[in-house]
Structure formats: C-alpha cells, structure tokens
Amino acid sequence: MTKTAYIASSWFNPEQTALMNAGVAALKQNTTVDMDNSYLPLAHQYKGLDTTEHPELLSDTEWQMATFNGDVQGINNTDLVIALYDPKLENSDPGVLWEIGYAYGIRKPVILVLPDGNEMPINLMPAIGVTAVINVADLTDYNFNFPNYVVYQGKAY
C-alpha cells in the first residue's frame, strides 16, 4: 500500500531548494509514498510556466489564482501532506505554513520535515498542529501508511 502526498516546500533561495531536493530524493526511495501520483507544486506550475525564468509571473493575478487553486486541489486530492520546512528566519515560508494549516483544517495527516540537525525553535502552531515532526534523514524509512501522532519534543515558542 502506498499513499499520495502533497509535498509542501520552498524554492526561493539555495538553502530552501537544497532542502526540497533532498526531501524529494529521499521520498523517491520510500516504498510507502506513491511519488508518481503525489503533488509537488513546483512540478505543477500553471501552464508550465517557470517563475525562476519568469519572475514577473509572481505579480500576475491569473498566475497567482491558478497557482493557489492548483495547490489547494493538490492538497485536497492527496492522502497527506509532507511539509519540508526550515524554521530559520531567512528560510521560513508563510506559504508552507499556510499549507500545513489548511491540511490540518481539513483533517489531513501532516508530517513536518525539518533539516537534519535542526536546533532552531519552531512556532508552536506548526510544531503542535501536525501529526509528526521528523528529519530529512527519516524520510526514506518513515511509514506514511500509518502516520501516528507524536508529540513534538523540540523547542517551541
């Protein structure tokens, strides 16, 4: 049995992109995730447009609405959310936090994935409002078929 996942992540700077790439690579090795039918927003850009090549799209209302609605449907149509999240101020992305909150609100399991060795405190909302908090190193072997609730043990504020 495998689960489909909405893979929330950021790609606005090199550290965020590295976290996303490491997370996706690990998930491709996990036998409990159906990566072929999962939803990585960057792989589902509206009309195939790349915001890296066309940053002006970020200001385009049509692109914004289509991206928002596509991502919401991605969350709605998958079994769970895997949120790759770096809590460092320069890497924290309110979009990922919104996706976590929306998934929580519609009762989807949410697995918050932190960078290996993270020691940054996490805001209590994503720390407590998720099913489990794991590290990138855990992604390959984590059983997404049974994402049991685990109380976050790290520093929260």
PDB file of C-alpha atoms in Angstrom:
ATOM      1  CA  MET A   1       0.000   0.000   0.000  1.00  0.00           C
ATOM      2  CA  THR A   2       1.233   3.494  -0.809  1.00  0.00           C
ATOM      3  CA  LYS A   3      -0.016   6.987  -0.047  1.00  0.00           C
ATOM      4  CA  THR A   4      -0.143  10.033  -2.248  1.00  0.00           C
ATOM      5  CA  ALA A   5       1.344  13.172  -0.769  1.00  0.00           C
ATOM      6  CA  TYR A   6       1.218  16.888  -1.291  1.00  0.00           C
ATOM      7  CA  ILE A   7       4.850  17.906  -0.830  1.00  0.00           C
ATOM      8  CA  ALA A   8       4.943  21.424   0.566  1.00  0.00           C
ATOM      9  CA  SER A   9       8.286  23.155   0.271  1.00  0.00           C
ATOM     10  CA  SER A  10      10.026  26.364  -0.707  1.00  0.00           C
ATOM     11  CA  TRP A  11      12.480  27.034  -3.511  1.00  0.00           C
ATOM     12  CA  PHE A  12      13.108  30.753  -3.229  1.00  0.00           C
ATOM     13  CA  ASN A  13      16.780  30.522  -2.180  1.00  0.00           C
ATOM     14  CA  PRO A  14      19.557  27.919  -2.455  1.00  0.00           C
ATOM     15  CA  GLU A  15      19.037  26.506   1.084  1.00  0.00           C
ATOM     16  CA  GLN A  16      15.305  26.042   0.518  1.00  0.00           C
ATOM     17  CA  THR A  17      15.942  24.404  -2.855  1.00  0.00           C
ATOM     18  CA  ALA A  18      18.538  22.076  -1.314  1.00  0.00           C
ATOM     19  CA  LEU A  19      16.043  21.013   1.384  1.00  0.00           C
ATOM     20  CA  MET A  20      13.367  20.392  -1.243  1.00  0.00           C
ATOM     21  CA  ASN A  21      15.726  18.381  -3.454  1.00  0.00           C
ATOM     22  CA  ALA A  22      16.996  16.283  -0.529  1.00  0.00           C
ATOM     23  CA  GLY A  23      13.451  15.631   0.656  1.00  0.00           C
ATOM     24  CA  VAL A  24      12.163  14.637  -2.773  1.00  0.00           C
ATOM     25  CA  ALA A  25      15.165  12.361  -3.378  1.00  0.00           C
ATOM     26  CA  ALA A  26      14.545  10.594  -0.051  1.00  0.00           C
ATOM     27  CA  LEU A  27      10.815  10.269  -0.730  1.00  0.00           C
ATOM     28  CA  LYS A  28      11.526   8.632  -4.090  1.00  0.00           C
ATOM     29  CA  GLN A  29      13.212   5.827  -2.107  1.00  0.00           C
ATOM     30  CA  ASN A  30      10.309   5.427   0.333  1.00  0.00           C
ATOM     31  CA  THR A  31       8.096   2.488  -0.638  1.00  0.00           C
ATOM     32  CA  THR A  32       5.063   3.888   1.224  1.00  0.00           C
ATOM     33  CA  VAL A  33       4.810   7.041  -0.940  1.00  0.00           C
ATOM     34  CA  ASP A  34       3.347   6.960  -4.445  1.00  0.00           C
ATOM     35  CA  MET A  35       5.542   9.649  -5.960  1.00  0.00           C
ATOM     36  CA  ASP A  36       4.036   9.180  -9.446  1.00  0.00           C
ATOM     37  CA  ASN A  37       0.665  10.371  -8.148  1.00  0.00           C
ATOM     38  CA  SER A  38       1.877  12.794  -5.489  1.00  0.00           C
ATOM     39  CA  TYR A  39       1.832  16.562  -5.915  1.00  0.00           C
ATOM     40  CA  LEU A  40       4.972  18.698  -5.821  1.00  0.00           C
ATOM     41  CA  PRO A  41       3.811  22.261  -6.583  1.00  0.00           C
ATOM     42  CA  LEU A  42       6.986  23.157  -8.465  1.00  0.00           C
ATOM     43  CA  ALA A  43       6.276  20.277 -10.867  1.00  0.00           C
ATOM     44  CA  HIS A  44       2.731  21.564 -11.490  1.00  0.00           C
ATOM     45  CA  GLN A  45       3.310  25.179 -12.466  1.00  0.00           C
ATOM     46  CA  TYR A  46       0.397  26.916 -14.181  1.00  0.00           C
ATOM     47  CA  LYS A  47       0.683  26.487 -17.962  1.00  0.00           C
ATOM     48  CA  GLY A  48       4.143  25.015 -17.353  1.00  0.00           C
ATOM     49  CA  LEU A  49       5.483  28.486 -16.651  1.00  0.00           C
ATOM     50  CA  ASP A  50       8.656  28.687 -14.579  1.00  0.00           C
ATOM     51  CA  THR A  51       8.816  31.575 -12.100  1.00  0.00           C
ATOM     52  CA  THR A  52      12.591  31.261 -11.948  1.00  0.00           C
ATOM     53  CA  GLU A  53      12.797  32.111 -15.637  1.00  0.00           C
ATOM     54  CA  HIS A  54       9.817  34.495 -15.489  1.00  0.00           C
ATOM     55  CA  PRO A  55       9.789  36.191 -12.054  1.00  0.00           C
ATOM     56  CA  GLU A  56       7.212  38.683 -13.353  1.00  0.00           C
ATOM     57  CA  LEU A  57       4.635  35.883 -13.008  1.00  0.00           C
ATOM     58  CA  LEU A  58       4.727  36.313  -9.238  1.00  0.00           C
ATOM     59  CA  SER A  59       2.869  39.616  -9.773  1.00  0.00           C
ATOM     60  CA  ASP A  60       0.403  38.227 -12.324  1.00  0.00           C
ATOM     61  CA  THR A  61      -3.107  37.818 -10.870  1.00  0.00           C
ATOM     62  CA  GLU A  62      -4.091  34.994 -13.236  1.00  0.00           C
ATOM     63  CA  TRP A  63      -0.934  33.050 -12.345  1.00  0.00           C
ATOM     64  CA  GLN A  64      -1.466  33.710  -8.614  1.00  0.00           C
ATOM     65  CA  MET A  65      -5.080  32.482  -8.668  1.00  0.00           C
ATOM     66  CA  ALA A  66      -4.288  29.421 -10.770  1.00  0.00           C
ATOM     67  CA  THR A  67      -1.319  28.523  -8.581  1.00  0.00           C
ATOM     68  CA  PHE A  68      -3.289  28.950  -5.364  1.00  0.00           C
ATOM     69  CA  ASN A  69      -6.237  26.914  -6.642  1.00  0.00           C
ATOM     70  CA  GLY A  70      -3.995  24.234  -8.132  1.00  0.00           C
ATOM     71  CA  ASP A  71      -2.134  23.840  -4.852  1.00  0.00           C
ATOM     72  CA  VAL A  72      -5.370  23.671  -2.845  1.00  0.00           C
ATOM     73  CA  GLN A  73      -6.601  20.935  -5.185  1.00  0.00           C
ATOM     74  CA  GLY A  74      -3.247  19.184  -4.765  1.00  0.00           C
ATOM     75  CA  ILE A  75      -3.805  19.098  -1.004  1.00  0.00           C
ATOM     76  CA  ASN A  76      -7.454  18.062  -1.383  1.00  0.00           C
ATOM     77  CA  ASN A  77      -6.654  15.224  -3.785  1.00  0.00           C
ATOM     78  CA  THR A  78      -3.806  13.572  -1.887  1.00  0.00           C
ATOM     79  CA  ASP A  79      -3.785  11.386   1.211  1.00  0.00           C
ATOM     80  CA  LEU A  80      -1.475  13.520   3.348  1.00  0.00           C
ATOM     81  CA  VAL A  81       0.881  16.490   3.409  1.00  0.00           C
ATOM     82  CA  ILE A  82       4.636  16.233   3.772  1.00  0.00           C
ATOM     83  CA  ALA A  83       5.957  19.701   4.618  1.00  0.00           C
ATOM     84  CA  LEU A  84       9.678  20.272   4.068  1.00  0.00           C
ATOM     85  CA  TYR A  85      10.308  23.230   6.345  1.00  0.00           C
ATOM     86  CA  ASP A  86      13.360  25.110   7.569  1.00  0.00           C
ATOM     87  CA  PRO A  87      12.456  27.306  10.574  1.00  0.00           C
ATOM     88  CA  LYS A  88      15.434  29.653  10.131  1.00  0.00           C
ATOM     89  CA  LEU A  89      14.039  33.157   9.634  1.00  0.00           C
ATOM     90  CA  GLU A  90      15.565  33.555   6.169  1.00  0.00           C
ATOM     91  CA  ASN A  91      14.112  30.201   5.064  1.00  0.00           C
ATOM     92  CA  SER A  92      10.745  30.140   6.821  1.00  0.00           C
ATOM     93  CA  ASP A  93       7.992  30.373   4.224  1.00  0.00           C
ATOM     94  CA  PRO A  94       4.481  31.506   5.167  1.00  0.00           C
ATOM     95  CA  GLY A  95       3.158  29.611   2.131  1.00  0.00           C
ATOM     96  CA  VAL A  96       4.291  26.279   3.594  1.00  0.00           C
ATOM     97  CA  LEU A  97       2.834  27.273   6.960  1.00  0.00           C
ATOM     98  CA  TRP A  98      -0.488  28.101   5.287  1.00  0.00           C
ATOM     99  CA  GLU A  99      -0.494  24.708   3.537  1.00  0.00           C
ATOM    100  CA  ILE A 100       0.088  22.995   6.895  1.00  0.00           C
ATOM    101  CA  GLY A 101      -2.788  24.925   8.477  1.00  0.00           C
ATOM    102  CA  TYR A 102      -5.146  24.220   5.588  1.00  0.00           C
ATOM    103  CA  ALA A 103      -4.340  20.495   5.673  1.00  0.00           C
ATOM    104  CA  TYR A 104      -4.892  20.459   9.422  1.00  0.00           C
ATOM    105  CA  GLY A 105      -8.213  22.212   8.934  1.00  0.00           C
ATOM    106  CA  ILE A 106      -9.440  19.557   6.507  1.00  0.00           C
ATOM    107  CA  ARG A 107      -8.108  16.790   8.764  1.00  0.00           C
ATOM    108  CA  LYS A 108      -5.265  15.546   6.588  1.00  0.00           C
ATOM    109  CA  PRO A 109      -2.269  14.000   8.298  1.00  0.00           C
ATOM    110  CA  VAL A 110       0.692  16.382   8.120  1.00  0.00           C
ATOM    111  CA  ILE A 111       4.297  15.286   8.538  1.00  0.00           C
ATOM    112  CA  LEU A 112       6.588  18.237   9.254  1.00  0.00           C
ATOM    113  CA  VAL A 113      10.099  17.526   7.972  1.00  0.00           C
ATOM    114  CA  LEU A 114      12.953  19.588   9.392  1.00  0.00           C
ATOM    115  CA  PRO A 115      16.540  19.806   8.149  1.00  0.00           C
ATOM    116  CA  ASP A 116      18.842  17.245   9.747  1.00  0.00           C
ATOM    117  CA  GLY A 117      20.447  18.669  12.869  1.00  0.00           C
ATOM    118  CA  ASN A 118      17.921  21.481  13.196  1.00  0.00           C
ATOM    119  CA  GLU A 119      18.161  23.235  16.552  1.00  0.00           C
ATOM    120  CA  MET A 120      16.035  26.263  15.717  1.00  0.00           C
ATOM    121  CA  PRO A 121      12.895  26.662  17.812  1.00  0.00           C
ATOM    122  CA  ILE A 122       9.629  26.253  15.924  1.00  0.00           C
ATOM    123  CA  ASN A 123       6.477  28.269  16.354  1.00  0.00           C
ATOM    124  CA  LEU A 124       4.019  26.212  18.390  1.00  0.00           C
ATOM    125  CA  MET A 125       1.350  26.236  15.666  1.00  0.00           C
ATOM    126  CA  PRO A 126       3.271  24.063  13.155  1.00  0.00           C
ATOM    127  CA  ALA A 127       5.062  22.210  15.976  1.00  0.00           C
ATOM    128  CA  ILE A 128       1.818  21.073  17.597  1.00  0.00           C
ATOM    129  CA  GLY A 129      -0.551  21.292  14.614  1.00  0.00           C
ATOM    130  CA  VAL A 130       0.991  18.384  12.743  1.00  0.00           C
ATOM    131  CA  THR A 131       0.812  14.630  13.019  1.00  0.00           C
ATOM    132  CA  ALA A 132       4.557  14.108  13.432  1.00  0.00           C
ATOM    133  CA  VAL A 133       7.817  16.016  13.186  1.00  0.00           C
ATOM    134  CA  ILE A 134      10.727  14.150  11.604  1.00  0.00           C
ATOM    135  CA  ASN A 135      14.047  14.973   9.935  1.00  0.00           C
ATOM    136  CA  VAL A 136      15.076  14.570   6.305  1.00  0.00           C
ATOM    137  CA  ALA A 137      17.153  11.527   7.308  1.00  0.00           C
ATOM    138  CA  ASP A 138      13.919   9.815   8.430  1.00  0.00           C
ATOM    139  CA  LEU A 139      12.113  10.239   5.106  1.00  0.00           C
ATOM    140  CA  THR A 140      13.429   7.138   3.363  1.00  0.00           C
ATOM    141  CA  ASP A 141      12.122   4.741   6.014  1.00  0.00           C
ATOM    142  CA  TYR A 142       9.159   6.594   7.548  1.00  0.00           C
ATOM    143  CA  ASN A 143       5.907   4.616   7.238  1.00  0.00           C
ATOM    144  CA  PHE A 144       3.469   7.054   5.638  1.00  0.00           C
ATOM    145  CA  ASN A 145       0.775   4.367   5.609  1.00  0.00           C
ATOM    146  CA  PHE A 146       0.383   4.784   9.375  1.00  0.00           C
ATOM    147  CA  PRO A 147       1.496   8.306  10.318  1.00  0.00           C
ATOM    148  CA  ASN A 148       0.952   8.062  14.055  1.00  0.00           C
ATOM    149  CA  TYR A 149       0.720  11.203  16.175  1.00  0.00           C
ATOM    150  CA  VAL A 150       3.899  12.016  18.034  1.00  0.00           C
ATOM    151  CA  VAL A 151       4.150  14.973  20.411  1.00  0.00           C
ATOM    152  CA  TYR A 152       6.875  17.375  19.260  1.00  0.00           C
ATOM    153  CA  GLN A 153       9.795  17.315  21.718  1.00  0.00           C
ATOM    154  CA  GLY A 154      11.871  20.209  20.386  1.00  0.00           C
ATOM    155  CA  LYS A 155      11.914  23.852  21.384  1.00  0.00           C
ATOM    156  CA  ALA A 156       8.742  25.755  20.503  1.00  0.00           C
ATOM    157  CA  TYR A 157       7.725  29.363  21.040  1.00  0.00           C
TER     158      TYR A 157
END
